[in-house]
Structures are given as structure tokens and as C-alpha cells.
XYZ file of C-alpha atoms in Angstrom:
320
model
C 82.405 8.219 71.959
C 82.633 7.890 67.976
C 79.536 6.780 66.757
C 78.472 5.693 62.969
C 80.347 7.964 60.665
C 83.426 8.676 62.648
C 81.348 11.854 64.256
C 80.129 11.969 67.947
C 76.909 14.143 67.756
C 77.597 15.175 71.558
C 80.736 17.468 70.267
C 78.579 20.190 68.918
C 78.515 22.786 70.692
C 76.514 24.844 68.489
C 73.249 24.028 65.897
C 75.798 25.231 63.379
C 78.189 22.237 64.661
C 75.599 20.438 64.796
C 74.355 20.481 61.251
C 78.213 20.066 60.211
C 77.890 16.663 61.709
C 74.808 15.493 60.306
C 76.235 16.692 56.758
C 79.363 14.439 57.508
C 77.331 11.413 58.421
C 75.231 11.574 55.469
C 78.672 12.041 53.423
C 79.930 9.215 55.205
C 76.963 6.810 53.957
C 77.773 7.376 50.387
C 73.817 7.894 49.772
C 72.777 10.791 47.316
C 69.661 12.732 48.646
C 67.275 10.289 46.346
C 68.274 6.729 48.175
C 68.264 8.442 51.532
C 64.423 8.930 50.790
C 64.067 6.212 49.399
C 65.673 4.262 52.286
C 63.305 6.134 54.958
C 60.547 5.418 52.915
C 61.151 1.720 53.121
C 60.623 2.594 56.155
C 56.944 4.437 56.312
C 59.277 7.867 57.150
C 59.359 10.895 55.107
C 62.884 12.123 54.224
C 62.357 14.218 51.025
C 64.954 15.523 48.731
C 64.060 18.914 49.135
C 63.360 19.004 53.261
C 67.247 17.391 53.708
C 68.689 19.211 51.305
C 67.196 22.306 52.886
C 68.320 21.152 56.579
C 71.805 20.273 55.814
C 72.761 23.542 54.335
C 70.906 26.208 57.535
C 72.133 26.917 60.720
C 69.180 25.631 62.693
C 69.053 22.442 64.207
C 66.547 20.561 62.316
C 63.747 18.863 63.300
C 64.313 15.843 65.742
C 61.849 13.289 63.236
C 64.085 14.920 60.487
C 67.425 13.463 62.711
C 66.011 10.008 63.853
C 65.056 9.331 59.783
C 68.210 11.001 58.161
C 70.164 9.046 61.165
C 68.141 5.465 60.393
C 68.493 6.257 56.596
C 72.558 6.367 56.964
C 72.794 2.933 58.499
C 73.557 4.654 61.741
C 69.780 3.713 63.148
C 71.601 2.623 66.625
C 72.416 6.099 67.170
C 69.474 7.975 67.037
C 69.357 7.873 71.034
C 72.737 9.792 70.488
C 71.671 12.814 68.283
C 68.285 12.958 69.529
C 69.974 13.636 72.783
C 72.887 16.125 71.357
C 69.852 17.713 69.539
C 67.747 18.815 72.635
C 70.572 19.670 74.829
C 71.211 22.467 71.941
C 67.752 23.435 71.891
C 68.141 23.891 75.584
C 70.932 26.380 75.365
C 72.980 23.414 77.270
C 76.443 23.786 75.656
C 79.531 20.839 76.379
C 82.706 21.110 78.284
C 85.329 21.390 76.290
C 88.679 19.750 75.949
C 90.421 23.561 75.585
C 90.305 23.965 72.042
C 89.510 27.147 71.056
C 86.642 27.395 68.469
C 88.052 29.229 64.908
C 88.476 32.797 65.443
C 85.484 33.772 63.782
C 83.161 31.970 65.821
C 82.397 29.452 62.550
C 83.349 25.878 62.458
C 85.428 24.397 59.721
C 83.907 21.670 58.212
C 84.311 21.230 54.686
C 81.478 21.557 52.225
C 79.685 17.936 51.159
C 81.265 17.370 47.784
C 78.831 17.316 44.730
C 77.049 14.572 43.802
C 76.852 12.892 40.511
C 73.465 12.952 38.353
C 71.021 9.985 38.620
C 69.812 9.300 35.249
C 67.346 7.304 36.670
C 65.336 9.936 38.561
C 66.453 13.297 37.096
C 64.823 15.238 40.483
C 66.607 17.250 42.856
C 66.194 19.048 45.663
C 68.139 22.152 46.260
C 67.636 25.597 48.192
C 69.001 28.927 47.481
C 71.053 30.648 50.052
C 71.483 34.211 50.663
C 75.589 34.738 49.286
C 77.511 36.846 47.187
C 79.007 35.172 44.349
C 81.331 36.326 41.297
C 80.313 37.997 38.827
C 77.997 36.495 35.924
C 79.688 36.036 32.581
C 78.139 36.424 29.285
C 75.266 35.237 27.270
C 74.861 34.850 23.826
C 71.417 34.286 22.360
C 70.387 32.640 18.811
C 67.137 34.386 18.003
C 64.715 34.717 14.908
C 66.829 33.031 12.169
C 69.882 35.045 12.793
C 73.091 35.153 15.652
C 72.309 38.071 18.267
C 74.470 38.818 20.884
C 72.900 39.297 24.390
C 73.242 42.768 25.286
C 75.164 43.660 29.088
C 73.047 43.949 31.595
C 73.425 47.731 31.870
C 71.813 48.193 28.715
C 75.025 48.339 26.364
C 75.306 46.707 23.205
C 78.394 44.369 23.382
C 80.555 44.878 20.422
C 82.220 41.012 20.011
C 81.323 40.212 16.585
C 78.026 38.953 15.504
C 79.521 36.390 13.716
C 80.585 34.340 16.593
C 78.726 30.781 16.671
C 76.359 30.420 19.194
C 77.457 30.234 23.097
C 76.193 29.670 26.468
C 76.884 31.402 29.736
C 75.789 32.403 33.126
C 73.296 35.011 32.743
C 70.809 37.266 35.698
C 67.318 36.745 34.219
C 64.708 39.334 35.745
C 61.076 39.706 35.042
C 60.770 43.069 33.155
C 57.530 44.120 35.001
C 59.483 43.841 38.463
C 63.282 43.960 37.697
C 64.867 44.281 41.052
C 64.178 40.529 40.978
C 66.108 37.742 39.478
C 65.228 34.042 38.608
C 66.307 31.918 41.345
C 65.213 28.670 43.146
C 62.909 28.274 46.412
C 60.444 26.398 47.983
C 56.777 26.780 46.908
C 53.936 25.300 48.607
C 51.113 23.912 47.211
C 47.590 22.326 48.860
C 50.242 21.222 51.843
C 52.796 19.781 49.381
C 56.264 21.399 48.818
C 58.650 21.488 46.258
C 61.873 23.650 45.135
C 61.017 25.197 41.681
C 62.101 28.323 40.358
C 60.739 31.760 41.732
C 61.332 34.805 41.401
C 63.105 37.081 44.374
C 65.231 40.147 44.948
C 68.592 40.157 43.279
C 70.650 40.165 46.398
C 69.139 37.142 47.213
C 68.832 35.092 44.225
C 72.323 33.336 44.326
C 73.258 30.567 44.669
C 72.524 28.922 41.908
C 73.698 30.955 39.617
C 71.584 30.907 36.352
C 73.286 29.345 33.144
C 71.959 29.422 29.406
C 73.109 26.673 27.900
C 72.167 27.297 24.168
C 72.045 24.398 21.444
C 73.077 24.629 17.720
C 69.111 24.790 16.410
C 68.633 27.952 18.278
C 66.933 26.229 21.738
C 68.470 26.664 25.010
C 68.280 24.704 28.966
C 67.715 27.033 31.733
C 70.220 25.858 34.389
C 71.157 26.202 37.930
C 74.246 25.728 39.070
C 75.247 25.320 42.620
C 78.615 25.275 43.901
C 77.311 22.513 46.340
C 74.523 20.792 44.799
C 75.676 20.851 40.889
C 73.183 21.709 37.834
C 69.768 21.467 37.935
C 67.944 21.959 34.337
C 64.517 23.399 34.614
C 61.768 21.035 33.522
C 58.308 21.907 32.715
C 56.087 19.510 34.966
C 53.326 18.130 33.024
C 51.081 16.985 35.891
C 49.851 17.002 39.603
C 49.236 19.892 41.720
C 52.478 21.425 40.497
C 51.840 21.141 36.780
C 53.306 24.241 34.612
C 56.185 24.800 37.302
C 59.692 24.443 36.628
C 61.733 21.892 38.972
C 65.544 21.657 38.925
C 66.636 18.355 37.533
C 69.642 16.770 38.215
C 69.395 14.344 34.595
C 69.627 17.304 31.837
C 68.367 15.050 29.208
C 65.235 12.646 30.984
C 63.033 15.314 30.609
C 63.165 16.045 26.450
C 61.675 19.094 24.970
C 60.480 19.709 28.484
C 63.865 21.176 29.335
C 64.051 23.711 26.568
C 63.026 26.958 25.768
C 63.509 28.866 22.644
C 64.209 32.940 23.283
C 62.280 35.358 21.621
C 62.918 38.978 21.355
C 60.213 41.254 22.601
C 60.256 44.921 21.947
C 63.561 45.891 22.798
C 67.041 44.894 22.585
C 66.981 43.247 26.227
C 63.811 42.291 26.073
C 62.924 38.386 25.464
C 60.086 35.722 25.677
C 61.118 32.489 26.460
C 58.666 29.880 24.865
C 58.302 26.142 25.489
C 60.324 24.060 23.027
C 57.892 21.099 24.186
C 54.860 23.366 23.307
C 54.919 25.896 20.856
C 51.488 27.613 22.857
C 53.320 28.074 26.442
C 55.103 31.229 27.759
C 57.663 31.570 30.904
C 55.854 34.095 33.231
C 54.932 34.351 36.853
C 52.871 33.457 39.216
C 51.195 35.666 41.141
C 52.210 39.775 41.776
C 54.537 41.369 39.957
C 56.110 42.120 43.025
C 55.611 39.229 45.044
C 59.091 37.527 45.921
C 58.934 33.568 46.127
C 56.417 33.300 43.368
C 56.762 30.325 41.118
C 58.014 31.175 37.518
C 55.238 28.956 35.489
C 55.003 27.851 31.834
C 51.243 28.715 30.896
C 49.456 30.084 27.844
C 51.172 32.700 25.907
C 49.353 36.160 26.630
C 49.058 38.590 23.543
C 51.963 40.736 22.690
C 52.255 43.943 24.414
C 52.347 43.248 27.866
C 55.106 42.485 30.358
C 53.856 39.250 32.133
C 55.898 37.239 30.054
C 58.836 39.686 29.189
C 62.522 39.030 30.787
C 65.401 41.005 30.902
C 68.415 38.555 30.098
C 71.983 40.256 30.571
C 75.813 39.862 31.671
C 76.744 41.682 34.357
């Protein structure tokens, strides 16, 4: 039986399948991650951004509320009986006959990945989740800083020779806090008096892509902190300026709703890969982090610059 979306929940064989199908109904609906939540909210459900996001890209079978609202949201609301049903005969370890086709050699299925979706000007949040993959590696970074062109140095500690004269460009860049460098900016979820949210945190290297991190400098010297997903697109990091998450930086899909709130201007410290990055909105705010220096997960915050000298606020900024 086919049922909304061209997919037939009781073909998976595996949570992995199973998730494969659920991406392919929500790709099938059309809806970006904000009307589904929207649409299950018209409702009196909660679908957020972050929470589907999250469950369409794991391995686990999600949560069977998570299914009957993502299934509702889709216009397939006549099928929940279907996936509920696929859902807990997976969770039983209850796996289908099959019609002799043999799964892909490597035990994985072959769905494609959900294409990208376009920004929504009209409500710049996204919600996005790092996963644990090795990517390519990071081009360079060139950095405007203190009334003069200074190229960023490789990440190894090398001075890179291209001429200093070159105007101003952007590129992908591995950001680590100086007083814990075996971590890297990256994206994750952070909780907060029972609300959660993807912002950017710091966590170990190896684990810190995707997104990969992107400078994207401007002609007056500022530059947007992006990450870019090969799945979910670019997310700019903007300073929230209220609620229990104020100070954190959120990943937004609309690079230019959130104004000086999406730009930093980079400072050099006391050495040649050493840099602040200070608010653009607010001359008196610092990037640092929350929490211990070696705490992976904690949010990466914009609060009140500390005096020079110390490495709370310091990053290390470098090609690889």
C-alpha cells in the first residue's frame, strides 16, 4: 500500500529506512521546516524547527508524537495509523518479509539527501544539527583588521605569503577558543530552563563538522559568521537580544533580518593568530564561552568584553 507521499511506511525494515521515509514525505509536502511548525501548531502540537530537523537527519526512530504531528503537518494526517504502526513494529525488533531484494551491500539504504531549502526572509530562524562527518578541507581566510589588510595566518601557525595587497576576502575558516583549542566552533543543541535551541557551541574538532564555518568579510572591515551545511544551507549567527537565550548566537537562515546583529568585527589579540571578535551591533560585547574552558556543548555567547590579557575571549582563526 502507497500511502501520502508515494512512500509506504510498512517497507522499512530498519529505523534508518525508516527515517528515509519520513524525510521523503516531508520532501514530498513541499513545506520548509518553519510551515511544518507552524501547521502543527495550528494544531495545539509542537513540531519545532530544531526537534525535526534533528529527527530527520539520526538513525533512531523518532518519537511516535514526533510521527503523528510531522505526519498530520504533511497533509498525510490519514496515515498516522500507518507509521505509528511501522514505527512500533521497529521498536519491537519486528522486521518485514521481503519481496527478495537484497538491501545495498553495505547494509545502508539509498535514499537521496532532502535537497536544500531556500531562505525565508520572513522568519530568518533555522533549525539545524551538527553531525559527526569528515568533510574537505577548509579553505582560506582573509581578515581586514585595525585600519590595514592582514592576511589570516594557516592554521599551523605559518604566515601565508599571498600578497598583502589583495582586497579583502572571505572563506571557510576552523575557529577554536584559544584557552581550549582542541575545540572548534560548531552548532548544537543547548538547553535552557526546559527550552531548547541550536546555537553555536563549542566541541572537539573531529566533531564540529558539518557546518563548516565561513567568514564572510564586508568591504568596511566587518564580517558574518556562517554555517554552511551541505543539507540545510547557511545559517548566519545572530546575537539574540532577549528571552532566556539572550547573548547566544542562533543560525539564521535570512543573512540580512537580523542587522548589525549578524556582524562581528575581528580584532587581533596578542599574536598573529590570535583575534577578538566584537559585536558590530555593540561596540561593549565580546564572543566568548559559556561555561568551562573545556566543557564541549557550551554555548559561544556575546557578553561584556573582559580586560585584555586573558583568553576567555581569544580565538584562534586559521586555514587548514
Amino acid at each position: 500500500m502507497v500511502v501520502s507521499g508515494g512512500v509506504d511506511p510498512a517497507e522499512a525494515r530498519t529505523a534508518r529506512e525508516y527515517v528515509a521515509l519520513l524525510r521523503r514525505l516531508k520532501e514530498h509536502s513541499g513545506l520548509t521546516y518553519r510551515q511544518l511548525e507552524q501547521r502543527a501548531a495550528e494544531r495545539d502540537e509542537v513540531l519545532a524547527r530544531s526537534t525535526l530537523a534533528d529527527t530527520l537527519r539520526r538513525d533512531a526512530l523518532p518519537r511516535a508524537e514526533v510521527v503523528a504531528a510531522l505526519a498530520r503537518a504533511c497533509g498525510a494526517g490519514d496515515d498516522v495509523p500507518e507509521w505509528i504502526a511501522a514505527r512500533e513494529r521497529l521498536a519491537a525488533g519486528e522486521v518485514p518479509a521481503t519481496d527478495g531484494t537484497d538491501p545495498a551491500p553495505d547494509g545502508t539504504d539509498q535514499e537521496p539527501e532532502p535537497p536544500n531549502e531556500p531562505p525565508e526572509p520572513s522568519d530568518p530562524r533555522r533549525g539545524r544539527t551538527a553531525v559527526t562527518a569528515a568533510l574537505v578541507s577548509l579553505g582560506t581566510v582573509v581578515l581586514l583588521a585595525v585600519g590595514a589588510v592582514t592576511l589570516l595566518p594557516r592554521d599551523d601557525g605559518t604566515e601565508n605569503t599571498k600578497s598583502a595587497a589583495t582586497p579583502t576576502t572571505s572563506g571557510y575558516s576552523r575557529v577554536r577558543p584559544a584557552r581550549a583549542p582542541e575545540l572548534c566552533l560548531t552548532d548544537g543543541n543547548v538547553r535552557v530552563e526546559g527550552e531548547s535551541k541550536l546555537l553555536a557551541v563549542q566541541r572537539p574538532c573531529a566533531e564540529a563538522v558539518p557546518p563548516r564555518v565561513y567568514l564572510q568579510g564586508a568591504d568596511d572591515g566587518r564580517y558574518q559568521i556562517q554555517f554552511r551545511h551541505p543539507e540545510h544551507g547557511t545559517g548566519c549567527l545572530t546575537v539574540l537580544g532577549d528571552g532566556v537565550f539572550k547573548g547566544t548566537l542562533e543560525p539564521w537562515e535570512d543573512c540580512r533580518a537580523g542587522g548589525n546583529s549578524q556582524w562581528f568585527r575581528v580584532e587581533r589579540a596578542d599574536g598573529s593568530d590570535r583575534w577578538r571578535l566584537r559585536s558590530a551591533q555593540d561596540d561593549a560585547l565580546c564572543v566568548g564561552v559559556r561555561g568551562g574552558a573545556e566543557e564541549a556543548g557550551a554555548a559561544v555567547v556575546a557578553e561584556h568584553c573582559a580586560e585584555r590579557g586573558g583568553d576567555d575571549q581569544v580565538f584562534l582563526i586559521g586555514r587548514e
